[in-house]
Short mmCIF file of C-alpha atoms in Angstrom, two decimals:
data_model
loop_
_atom_site.label_atom_id
_atom_site.label_comp_id
_atom_site.label_asym_id
_atom_site.label_seq_id
_atom_site.Cartn_x
_atom_site.Cartn_y
_atom_site.Cartn_z
CA MET A 963 118.46 -247.87 -18.47
CA ALA A 964 116.01 -248.39 -21.37
CA LEU A 965 116.92 -245.98 -24.14
CA LEU A 966 113.67 -246.43 -26.10
CA GLY A 967 111.22 -247.35 -23.35
CA ASN A 968 110.61 -250.75 -24.98
CA ARG A 969 108.96 -248.88 -27.89
CA SER A 970 105.73 -248.69 -25.94
CA ILE A 971 105.22 -244.93 -25.42
CA ASN A 972 101.62 -243.98 -26.27
CA TRP A 973 100.69 -240.72 -27.99
CA VAL A 974 99.52 -238.97 -24.80
CA VAL A 975 102.79 -239.51 -22.96
CA GLY A 976 104.67 -239.01 -26.23
CA MET A 977 103.30 -235.53 -26.88
CA PHE A 978 104.25 -234.48 -23.34
CA THR A 979 107.79 -235.85 -23.49
CA MET A 980 108.36 -234.50 -27.03
CA THR A 981 107.27 -231.02 -25.97
CA ALA A 982 109.17 -231.20 -22.68
CA SER A 983 112.37 -232.08 -24.55
CA TRP A 984 112.26 -228.73 -26.36
CA VAL A 985 110.64 -226.51 -23.72
CA GLY A 986 113.74 -226.39 -21.57
CA GLY A 987 115.34 -223.73 -19.44
CA GLY A 988 117.08 -222.56 -22.59
CA VAL A 989 113.80 -221.90 -24.37
CA ILE A 990 112.18 -220.12 -21.42
CA VAL A 991 115.15 -217.91 -20.55
CA GLY A 992 116.22 -217.55 -24.19
CA MET A 993 112.82 -216.36 -25.43
CA THR A 994 112.72 -213.64 -22.77
CA GLU A 995 116.25 -212.57 -23.73
CA THR A 996 115.24 -212.43 -27.39
CA VAL A 997 112.23 -210.14 -26.87
CA TYR A 998 114.06 -207.91 -24.39
CA THR A 999 117.22 -207.38 -26.48
CA PRO A 1000 116.67 -204.31 -28.73
CA SER A 1001 118.54 -205.76 -31.71
CA LYS A 1002 116.29 -208.84 -31.72
CA GLY A 1003 112.77 -208.34 -30.38
CA LEU A 1004 109.45 -210.06 -30.96
CA ILE A 1005 110.15 -210.62 -34.66
CA LEU A 1006 113.03 -212.99 -33.92
CA ALA A 1007 111.04 -214.62 -31.11
CA VAL A 1008 108.19 -215.38 -33.52
CA ILE A 1009 110.70 -216.83 -35.97
CA ILE A 1010 112.10 -219.09 -33.25
CA LEU A 1011 108.70 -220.32 -32.07
CA SER A 1012 107.21 -220.81 -35.53
CA SER A 1013 110.31 -222.58 -36.83
CA SER A 1014 110.37 -224.92 -33.82
CA SER A 1015 106.69 -225.70 -34.38
CA LEU A 1016 107.27 -226.29 -38.09
CA SER A 1017 110.12 -228.69 -37.34
CA PHE A 1018 107.70 -230.99 -35.52
CA VAL A 1019 105.25 -230.85 -38.44
CA VAL A 1020 107.97 -231.67 -40.98
CA GLY A 1021 109.34 -234.38 -38.70
CA GLY A 1022 105.92 -235.98 -38.40
CA LEU A 1023 105.21 -235.81 -42.13
CA VAL A 1024 108.63 -236.83 -43.45
CA PHE A 1025 110.79 -238.64 -40.92
CA ALA A 1026 108.60 -240.28 -38.25
CA LYS A 1027 107.19 -243.12 -40.36
CA PRO A 1028 110.34 -244.35 -42.19
CA MET A 1029 112.46 -244.15 -39.04
CA ARG A 1030 109.91 -245.91 -36.80
CA ASP A 1031 108.92 -248.57 -39.35
CA ARG A 1032 112.55 -249.62 -39.79
CA LYS A 1033 112.95 -249.89 -36.01
CA TYR A 1034 116.20 -248.02 -35.71
CA VAL A 1035 117.65 -247.48 -32.25
CA THR A 1036 119.29 -244.14 -33.09
CA MET A 1037 119.24 -241.78 -36.06
CA ILE A 1038 122.83 -242.86 -36.88
CA ASP A 1039 121.74 -246.47 -37.50
CA PRO A 1040 120.72 -245.92 -41.16
CA PHE A 1041 124.19 -244.47 -41.84
CA GLN A 1042 125.99 -247.44 -40.30
CA ILE A 1043 123.74 -249.92 -42.06
CA LYS A 1044 124.07 -248.34 -45.52
CA TYR A 1045 127.50 -246.68 -45.43
CA GLY A 1046 129.43 -248.64 -42.82
CA LYS A 1047 131.10 -247.68 -39.56
CA VAL A 1048 133.75 -245.26 -40.85
CA PRO A 1049 131.51 -242.79 -42.73
CA ALA A 1050 129.01 -242.83 -39.85
CA ALA A 1051 131.64 -242.06 -37.19
CA PRO A 1052 131.93 -238.27 -37.88
CA LEU A 1053 128.14 -237.94 -37.77
CA SER A 1054 128.06 -239.76 -34.43
CA LEU A 1055 130.66 -237.40 -32.99
CA ALA A 1056 128.79 -234.37 -34.36
CA SER A 1057 125.59 -235.59 -32.72
CA VAL A 1058 127.28 -236.02 -29.34
CA PHE A 1059 128.81 -232.53 -29.69
CA MET A 1060 125.35 -231.07 -30.34
CA ASP A 1061 123.99 -232.71 -27.21
CA VAL A 1062 126.86 -231.33 -25.13
CA ILE A 1063 126.01 -227.84 -26.41
CA TRP A 1064 122.35 -228.50 -25.61
CA VAL A 1065 123.22 -229.44 -22.02
CA ALA A 1066 125.27 -226.25 -21.68
CA GLY A 1067 122.36 -224.13 -22.89
CA THR A 1068 119.76 -225.72 -20.62
CA LEU A 1069 121.98 -225.58 -17.53
CA THR A 1070 122.74 -221.92 -18.25
CA GLY A 1071 119.00 -221.23 -18.02
CA LEU A 1072 118.66 -222.80 -14.58
CA GLY A 1073 122.01 -221.55 -13.30
CA ALA A 1074 121.19 -217.97 -14.23
CA THR A 1075 117.79 -218.16 -12.53
CA MET A 1076 119.15 -219.69 -9.33
CA SER A 1077 122.09 -217.28 -9.12
CA VAL A 1078 119.82 -214.23 -9.38
CA ILE A 1079 116.84 -215.25 -7.27
CA LEU A 1080 118.64 -217.32 -4.61
CA ASP A 1081 121.71 -215.03 -4.61
CA LEU A 1082 124.09 -217.91 -5.23
CA PRO A 1083 127.34 -217.63 -7.21
CA TYR A 1084 126.71 -218.41 -10.88
CA ALA A 1085 129.28 -221.23 -10.99
CA VAL A 1086 127.83 -222.85 -7.85
CA SER A 1087 124.33 -222.66 -9.32
CA ILE A 1088 125.50 -224.34 -12.52
CA TRP A 1089 127.21 -227.23 -10.75
CA ILE A 1090 124.31 -227.79 -8.38
CA SER A 1091 121.99 -227.89 -11.39
CA ALA A 1092 124.31 -230.28 -13.22
CA ALA A 1093 124.53 -232.65 -10.25
CA VAL A 1094 120.75 -232.80 -9.89
CA VAL A 1095 120.19 -233.37 -13.62
CA ILE A 1096 122.84 -236.09 -13.88
CA ILE A 1097 121.59 -238.00 -10.84
CA TYR A 1098 117.99 -237.60 -11.98
CA THR A 1099 118.80 -239.02 -15.43
CA LEU A 1100 120.82 -241.92 -14.00
CA LEU A 1101 117.86 -243.06 -11.91
CA GLY A 1102 115.98 -244.27 -14.97
CA GLY A 1103 115.97 -244.55 -18.75
CA LEU A 1104 113.60 -243.06 -21.28
CA TYR A 1105 110.54 -244.84 -19.89
CA SER A 1106 110.73 -243.22 -16.45
CA VAL A 1107 111.90 -239.91 -17.90
CA ALA A 1108 108.94 -239.83 -20.30
CA TYR A 1109 106.39 -240.24 -17.52
CA THR A 1110 108.02 -237.65 -15.27
CA ASP A 1111 107.98 -235.28 -18.25
CA VAL A 1112 104.19 -235.34 -18.06
CA ILE A 1113 104.23 -233.98 -14.51
CA GLN A 1114 107.02 -231.52 -15.25
CA LEU A 1115 105.29 -230.06 -18.28
CA ILE A 1116 102.10 -229.48 -16.31
CA LEU A 1117 104.10 -227.73 -13.57
CA ILE A 1118 105.89 -225.58 -16.16
CA PHE A 1119 102.59 -224.52 -17.73
CA ILE A 1120 100.94 -223.59 -14.43
CA SER A 1121 103.99 -221.86 -12.96
CA LEU A 1122 104.77 -219.74 -16.00
CA TRP A 1123 101.22 -218.52 -16.48
CA LEU A 1124 100.95 -217.84 -12.74
CA CYS A 1125 103.89 -215.43 -12.99
CA VAL A 1126 102.56 -213.49 -15.99
CA PRO A 1127 99.78 -211.44 -14.25
CA PHE A 1128 102.14 -210.27 -11.50
CA VAL A 1129 104.74 -209.18 -14.05
CA LEU A 1130 102.18 -207.38 -16.22
CA MET A 1131 100.63 -205.49 -13.29
CA ASN A 1132 103.82 -204.31 -11.58
CA PRO A 1133 103.82 -200.48 -11.08
CA SER A 1134 107.32 -199.93 -12.52
CA SER A 1135 106.38 -200.92 -16.07
CA LEU A 1136 104.41 -199.18 -18.80
CA ASP A 1137 101.68 -200.79 -20.87
CA ILE A 1138 103.45 -203.17 -23.27
CA THR A 1139 101.09 -202.18 -26.09
CA GLU A 1140 102.45 -198.62 -25.84
CA THR A 1141 106.12 -199.61 -25.83
CA ALA A 1142 105.76 -202.14 -28.65
CA PHE A 1143 106.11 -199.44 -31.30
CA ASN A 1144 107.43 -196.44 -29.35
CA HIS A 1145 110.93 -195.76 -28.09
CA THR A 1146 110.58 -195.32 -24.33
CA PHE A 1147 113.22 -196.83 -22.06
CA GLN A 1148 114.76 -198.62 -25.03
CA ALA A 1149 113.95 -199.45 -28.63
CA PRO A 1150 110.47 -200.94 -29.31
CA TRP A 1151 110.37 -204.53 -28.11
CA ILE A 1152 108.58 -205.71 -31.25
CA GLY A 1153 111.86 -205.32 -33.11
CA THR A 1154 112.54 -204.06 -36.61
CA LEU A 1155 112.51 -205.88 -39.93
CA GLN A 1156 115.28 -204.34 -41.99
CA THR A 1157 115.41 -205.23 -45.67
CA ASP A 1158 119.12 -206.01 -45.60
CA ARG A 1159 118.54 -208.59 -42.85
CA VAL A 1160 115.62 -210.46 -44.39
CA TRP A 1161 117.79 -213.22 -45.84
CA ARG A 1162 119.57 -213.62 -42.50
CA LEU A 1163 116.21 -214.03 -40.75
CA ILE A 1164 115.13 -216.60 -43.33
CA ASP A 1165 118.42 -218.39 -42.70
CA ASP A 1166 117.77 -218.40 -38.94
CA PHE A 1167 114.25 -219.72 -39.51
CA LEU A 1168 115.50 -222.64 -41.62
CA ILE A 1169 118.33 -223.38 -39.17
CA LEU A 1170 115.83 -223.93 -36.37
CA ALA A 1171 113.06 -225.51 -38.46
CA LEU A 1172 115.26 -228.12 -40.14
CA GLY A 1173 118.18 -228.19 -37.72
CA ASN A 1174 115.97 -229.58 -34.95
CA LEU A 1175 115.38 -232.64 -37.13
CA GLY A 1176 119.04 -233.57 -36.83
CA TYR A 1177 118.87 -234.08 -33.07
CA GLN A 1178 118.80 -237.60 -31.70
CA ALA A 1179 116.43 -236.43 -28.94
CA PHE A 1180 113.71 -235.79 -31.53
CA HIS A 1181 114.12 -239.18 -33.20
CA GLN A 1182 114.42 -240.93 -29.84
CA ARG A 1183 110.86 -239.82 -29.10
CA THR A 1184 109.50 -241.04 -32.44
CA LEU A 1185 111.47 -244.29 -32.29
CA SER A 1186 110.13 -245.03 -28.80
CA ALA A 1187 106.50 -244.60 -29.93
CA SER A 1188 104.27 -247.66 -29.97
CA SER A 1189 103.68 -247.26 -33.74
CA SER A 1190 104.50 -244.96 -36.64
CA THR A 1191 101.01 -243.44 -36.40
CA THR A 1192 101.60 -242.66 -32.73
CA ALA A 1193 104.94 -241.09 -33.62
CA LYS A 1194 103.29 -238.79 -36.18
CA ILE A 1195 100.50 -237.74 -33.79
CA THR A 1196 103.11 -236.99 -31.14
CA CYS A 1197 104.90 -234.61 -33.51
CA PHE A 1198 101.76 -232.77 -34.61
CA VAL A 1199 100.47 -232.17 -31.08
CA ALA A 1200 103.91 -231.04 -29.89
CA ALA A 1201 103.93 -228.47 -32.73
CA VAL A 1202 100.94 -226.75 -31.10
CA PHE A 1203 102.13 -227.17 -27.51
CA ILE A 1204 105.52 -225.53 -28.01
CA VAL A 1205 103.91 -222.27 -29.21
CA THR A 1206 101.66 -222.21 -26.13
CA PHE A 1207 104.63 -222.56 -23.81
CA GLY A 1208 106.52 -219.80 -25.60
CA ILE A 1209 103.92 -217.10 -24.87
CA PRO A 1210 104.72 -216.42 -21.14
CA PRO A 1211 108.46 -215.81 -21.72
CA VAL A 1212 107.58 -213.47 -24.60
CA LEU A 1213 105.26 -211.44 -22.36
CA ILE A 1214 107.87 -211.24 -19.59
CA GLY A 1215 110.46 -210.05 -22.10
CA ALA A 1216 108.07 -207.35 -23.33
CA VAL A 1217 107.46 -206.15 -19.77
CA ALA A 1218 111.20 -206.09 -19.05
CA ALA A 1219 111.68 -203.85 -22.10
CA SER A 1220 108.89 -201.58 -20.83
CA THR A 1221 110.24 -201.16 -17.30
CA ASP A 1222 111.85 -198.13 -15.71
CA TRP A 1223 114.46 -200.09 -13.80
CA ASN A 1224 115.36 -197.05 -11.71
CA LEU A 1225 111.99 -197.46 -9.97
CA THR A 1226 112.76 -201.06 -8.99
CA SER A 1227 115.10 -202.57 -6.42
CA TYR A 1228 117.39 -203.44 -9.35
CA GLY A 1229 118.13 -199.78 -10.06
CA SER A 1230 119.94 -198.16 -12.96
CA PRO A 1231 121.40 -198.85 -15.45
CA SER A 1232 119.12 -201.44 -17.09
CA PRO A 1233 120.04 -205.14 -17.48
CA PHE A 1234 120.83 -204.56 -21.16
CA GLU A 1235 123.23 -201.73 -20.34
CA ARG A 1236 124.91 -203.90 -17.72
CA GLY A 1237 125.36 -206.73 -20.21
CA GLU A 1238 122.86 -208.92 -18.36
CA ALA A 1239 120.26 -209.35 -21.11
CA GLY A 1240 120.94 -213.10 -21.04
CA ILE A 1241 119.57 -213.35 -17.50
CA VAL A 1242 116.76 -210.80 -17.78
CA LEU A 1243 114.10 -213.42 -17.01
CA PRO A 1244 115.26 -214.14 -13.44
CA ILE A 1245 116.00 -210.42 -12.95
CA ALA A 1246 112.45 -209.52 -13.98
CA LEU A 1247 110.95 -212.20 -11.77
CA GLN A 1248 112.99 -211.11 -8.76
CA HIS A 1249 112.35 -207.38 -9.04
CA LEU A 1250 108.90 -207.24 -10.66
CA THR A 1251 107.06 -209.95 -8.70
CA PRO A 1252 106.56 -210.89 -5.02
CA SER A 1253 109.24 -213.17 -3.61
CA TYR A 1254 106.93 -216.19 -3.38
CA ILE A 1255 106.13 -215.86 -7.09
CA SER A 1256 109.80 -215.71 -8.03
CA ILE A 1257 110.39 -218.91 -6.06
CA ILE A 1258 107.58 -220.60 -7.99
CA ALA A 1259 109.25 -219.41 -11.19
CA ILE A 1260 112.44 -221.19 -10.16
CA GLY A 1261 110.38 -224.35 -9.96
CA ALA A 1262 109.14 -223.78 -13.50
CA VAL A 1263 112.63 -223.21 -14.90
CA ALA A 1264 114.02 -226.15 -12.90
CA ALA A 1265 111.31 -228.47 -14.22
CA ALA A 1266 111.98 -227.22 -17.75
CA VAL A 1267 115.71 -227.84 -17.39
CA MET A 1268 115.14 -231.34 -16.03
CA SER A 1269 112.84 -232.29 -18.88
CA SER A 1270 115.20 -230.90 -21.53
CA ALA A 1271 118.60 -231.80 -20.07
CA ASP A 1272 117.69 -235.43 -19.47
CA SER A 1273 116.70 -235.64 -23.15
CA ALA A 1274 120.12 -234.37 -24.22
CA LEU A 1275 121.96 -236.69 -21.83
CA LEU A 1276 119.99 -239.76 -22.96
CA SER A 1277 120.46 -238.72 -26.58
CA ALA A 1278 124.24 -238.52 -26.23
CA ALA A 1279 124.29 -241.79 -24.31
CA SER A 1280 122.30 -243.50 -27.07
CA ILE A 1281 124.60 -242.34 -29.86
CA PHE A 1282 127.87 -243.01 -28.06
CA THR A 1283 126.87 -246.38 -26.65
CA SER A 1284 125.07 -247.82 -29.68
CA ASN A 1285 126.95 -246.30 -32.60
CA ILE A 1286 130.45 -245.74 -31.27
CA TYR A 1287 131.17 -248.02 -28.32
CA GLN A 1288 129.09 -251.09 -29.20
CA ASN A 1289 129.53 -251.00 -33.00
CA ILE A 1290 133.12 -249.77 -33.26
CA LEU A 1291 135.09 -249.99 -30.01
CA ARG A 1292 133.64 -253.07 -28.29
CA THR A 1293 131.50 -255.12 -30.64
CA HIS A 1294 131.11 -257.98 -28.14
CA ALA A 1295 130.38 -255.93 -25.04
CA SER A 1296 128.01 -257.52 -22.53
CA LYS A 1297 124.70 -255.99 -21.51
CA THR A 1298 126.10 -255.12 -18.08
CA GLU A 1299 129.06 -253.37 -19.66
CA ILE A 1300 126.76 -251.42 -21.97
CA GLN A 1301 124.67 -250.25 -19.02
CA TRP A 1302 127.78 -248.90 -17.32
CA VAL A 1303 128.88 -247.18 -20.52
CA ILE A 1304 125.48 -245.48 -20.74
CA ARG A 1305 125.80 -244.24 -17.16
CA GLY A 1306 129.37 -243.10 -17.74
CA THR A 1307 128.38 -241.21 -20.88
CA VAL A 1308 125.60 -239.42 -19.01
CA VAL A 1309 128.06 -238.27 -16.35
CA VAL A 1310 130.78 -237.19 -18.81
CA VAL A 1311 128.40 -235.30 -21.12
CA GLY A 1312 126.82 -233.59 -18.11
CA LEU A 1313 130.20 -232.50 -16.75
CA VAL A 1314 131.54 -231.29 -20.11
CA GLY A 1315 128.31 -229.40 -20.84
CA SER A 1316 128.48 -227.78 -17.42
CA SER A 1317 132.09 -226.73 -18.03
CA LEU A 1318 131.11 -224.93 -21.24
CA THR A 1319 128.61 -222.66 -19.45
CA HIS A 1320 131.40 -220.32 -18.32
CA LEU A 1321 131.98 -219.30 -21.96
CA SER A 1322 128.74 -217.32 -22.19
CA ASN A 1323 125.60 -216.55 -20.22
CA SER A 1324 123.59 -216.13 -23.44
CA ILE A 1325 121.25 -219.02 -24.17
CA LEU A 1326 120.93 -217.97 -27.81
CA ILE A 1327 124.61 -218.57 -28.58
CA PHE A 1328 124.45 -222.19 -27.44
CA TRP A 1329 121.07 -222.57 -29.11
CA PHE A 1330 122.19 -221.47 -32.57
CA ILE A 1331 125.57 -223.23 -32.48
CA GLY A 1332 123.89 -226.57 -31.83
CA SER A 1333 121.11 -226.03 -34.37
CA GLU A 1334 123.49 -224.79 -37.06
CA THR A 1335 125.76 -227.81 -36.59
CA SER A 1336 122.73 -230.05 -37.04
CA TYR A 1337 121.44 -228.07 -40.02
CA ILE A 1338 124.69 -228.24 -41.99
CA LEU A 1339 126.18 -231.58 -40.96
CA ILE A 1340 123.31 -233.88 -39.97
CA PHE A 1341 120.11 -232.83 -41.73
CA PRO A 1342 121.30 -233.09 -45.39
CA GLN A 1343 122.97 -236.40 -44.64
CA LEU A 1344 119.82 -237.78 -43.04
CA VAL A 1345 117.73 -236.79 -46.07
CA CYS A 1346 120.22 -238.45 -48.42
CA VAL A 1347 120.51 -241.72 -46.52
CA LEU A 1348 116.75 -242.15 -46.11
CA PHE A 1349 115.41 -240.95 -49.46
CA PHE A 1350 118.19 -241.18 -52.08
CA ASN A 1351 119.31 -244.68 -53.05
CA ILE A 1352 122.38 -243.36 -54.88
CA SER A 1353 123.94 -241.97 -51.67
CA ASN A 1354 126.96 -243.85 -50.33
CA GLY A 1355 129.85 -243.53 -47.91
CA TYR A 1356 132.12 -241.61 -50.27
CA GLY A 1357 129.48 -238.97 -50.90
CA ALA A 1358 128.68 -238.73 -47.19
CA ILE A 1359 132.30 -238.02 -46.27
CA MET A 1360 132.71 -235.42 -49.02
CA GLY A 1361 129.41 -233.75 -48.15
CA TRP A 1362 130.43 -233.57 -44.50
CA LEU A 1363 133.83 -232.06 -45.37
CA VAL A 1364 132.40 -229.55 -47.84
CA GLY A 1365 129.77 -228.42 -45.31
CA ILE A 1366 132.12 -227.93 -42.38
CA PHE A 1367 134.96 -226.26 -44.32
CA LEU A 1368 132.63 -223.90 -46.14
CA ARG A 1369 131.03 -222.86 -42.86
CA LEU A 1370 134.40 -222.22 -41.25
CA LEU A 1371 135.46 -220.10 -44.24
CA CYS A 1372 132.31 -218.00 -43.81
CA GLY A 1373 133.44 -216.91 -40.34
CA GLU A 1374 131.51 -216.63 -37.08
CA PRO A 1375 131.57 -213.45 -34.92
CA SER A 1376 130.41 -215.23 -31.74
CA LEU A 1377 133.47 -217.53 -32.00
CA ARG A 1378 135.75 -214.65 -33.08
CA LEU A 1379 136.36 -216.42 -36.39
CA PRO A 1380 136.90 -213.87 -39.22
CA PRO A 1381 135.39 -214.68 -42.63
CA VAL A 1382 137.56 -215.74 -45.54
CA LEU A 1383 134.64 -215.79 -47.97
CA HIS A 1384 132.81 -212.47 -48.20
CA PHE A 1385 129.32 -212.98 -49.60
CA PRO A 1386 127.03 -210.19 -50.85
CA GLY A 1387 125.88 -208.11 -47.89
CA CYS A 1388 128.98 -208.79 -45.77
CA THR A 1389 129.57 -205.58 -43.78
CA LEU A 1390 132.06 -204.35 -41.20
CA GLU A 1391 130.25 -203.42 -37.98
CA ASP A 1392 132.20 -202.25 -34.92
CA GLY A 1393 135.35 -203.83 -36.29
CA VAL A 1394 133.69 -207.22 -36.93
CA TYR A 1395 132.58 -208.59 -40.31
CA VAL A 1396 128.92 -209.68 -40.29
CA GLN A 1397 127.46 -211.85 -43.05
CA TYR A 1398 123.85 -211.05 -44.00
CA PHE A 1399 123.83 -213.62 -46.78
CA PRO A 1400 122.08 -216.92 -45.80
CA ILE A 1401 125.43 -218.63 -45.38
CA SER A 1402 124.15 -221.57 -43.31
CA THR A 1403 121.56 -222.52 -45.92
CA PHE A 1404 124.20 -222.09 -48.64
CA CYS A 1405 126.56 -224.44 -46.77
CA MET A 1406 123.77 -226.93 -46.14
CA LEU A 1407 122.79 -227.02 -49.83
CA CYS A 1408 126.43 -227.39 -50.84
CA ALA A 1409 126.81 -230.30 -48.41
CA PHE A 1410 123.61 -231.88 -49.75
CA GLY A 1411 124.63 -231.45 -53.39
CA SER A 1412 128.18 -232.68 -52.73
CA THR A 1413 126.87 -235.81 -51.03
CA LEU A 1414 124.76 -236.76 -54.04
CA LEU A 1415 127.35 -235.69 -56.62
CA PHE A 1416 130.27 -237.60 -55.13
CA SER A 1417 128.01 -240.57 -54.40
CA TYR A 1418 127.07 -240.69 -58.08
CA LEU A 1419 130.68 -240.33 -59.21
CA ALA A 1420 131.89 -243.07 -56.85
CA SER A 1421 129.11 -245.38 -57.97
CA LEU A 1422 129.88 -244.65 -61.61
CA LEU A 1423 133.62 -245.24 -61.25
CA PHE A 1424 133.31 -248.55 -59.43
CA ASN A 1425 130.34 -249.96 -61.33
CA LYS A 1426 131.88 -249.14 -64.73
CA GLY A 1427 135.17 -250.70 -63.70
CA LEU A 1428 137.06 -247.43 -64.09
CA VAL A 1429 138.51 -247.93 -60.61
CA PRO A 1430 139.58 -251.40 -59.35
CA GLU A 1431 137.05 -253.03 -57.06
CA LYS A 1432 139.75 -253.73 -54.45
CA TRP A 1433 139.87 -249.98 -53.81
CA ASP A 1434 136.18 -249.89 -52.97
CA MET A 1435 136.43 -249.48 -49.18
CA PHE A 1436 132.73 -248.78 -48.68
CA LYS A 1437 131.39 -251.49 -51.04
CA VAL A 1438 129.37 -249.26 -53.34
CA LYS A 1439 129.79 -251.59 -56.34
CA ALA A 1440 126.98 -253.73 -54.99
CA GLN A 1441 124.64 -250.75 -55.01
CA GLN A 1442 122.38 -250.29 -58.00
CA MET A 1443 123.33 -247.61 -60.52
CA PRO A 1444 120.89 -244.69 -60.81
#
């Protein structure tokens, strides 16, 4: 299995595989859920799409060239080269964790669609999806996956837009332009922008815009490009493509919010009232379109899941094999052994990700957990290691610890973790404390500042001889003082 496709992916194939990596079942199902859910709406959907698009632009402008020119294999390589194996190990584990969460989110999208439209048990749908994705990924490395992404993305585009007219013209729904601002069957699907939640929305925007840059799947696409220029073009084109693919799910979500479900075969109460907002896309396709159209929609979601899940599986395999197994556990492993480790990692990550899907049927929960982990733990570290010469292993470890402990102290309602630190705007809603302060950005900046501060202090102490050189585990004395 070739993890980087021999670094020969041209910009045409690159833009397809980059877009396909992000336009997964999670994005398609999750965007519909976002627009349909009254507490979220179009405003949050626009934030998600625009932030994802911006992440590709920033990635192309800032990260594509230095990463590609230095010919790294994974995004963890610069950490191992500059800091050593020990400081890079937590980042490697965090990256694998993020990919496991990604797999769970994408499989939830396909499993939910199959369970509704094909009337299969949800758990059965998930495991069937997982088996297909794992086998599909094992059949080839990035090179074959990249070229199949081209076909899959075309199928996704055609299938999604084919479904839209049937959904819009169904007789059980009102005109979406009328329900956008008026309370009909539920709150207006455009959503509301409350002043006390502005900072939280800005926080969500930055989590997705910058958090995506901490995923190995993104850097795997730029590192596999035939040149740094190709890598940059790939990012810029993908920034436009991802918005185009987000429009059909948004429209379907708007129609679902404008539907009198009592007039459909679904009946009353509505999906939101039944707690099924997370699977409203397959519900809408099954009850608002002809059966043959809903089957085509399954093909679209399946293709999206394949193109996204294989990216996550290959990403996890790259990090574990190259940065953990080969560099730490088995430094003299043969090529044959490495190939089997890659295959084993694909299987294990696929199975663990599938097991996590029973925790929630909401794509957004998996989506934000993965992105927030990347935003706080990976992104500031990546900026430091690439663009700040003063950064070293001591600072990296302290930055990582500060980021993760601060975030845990801030609490997380979706994980039933109560806050210890109550920031301005923290309110008690339905017995649960909700933080409206941009806590993720605060934690990210603290992690970033701590990395540079403790790097400077460590460099100062060892270079000035204030601490014996024999205690310098990460060899920062050789580094130049700022």
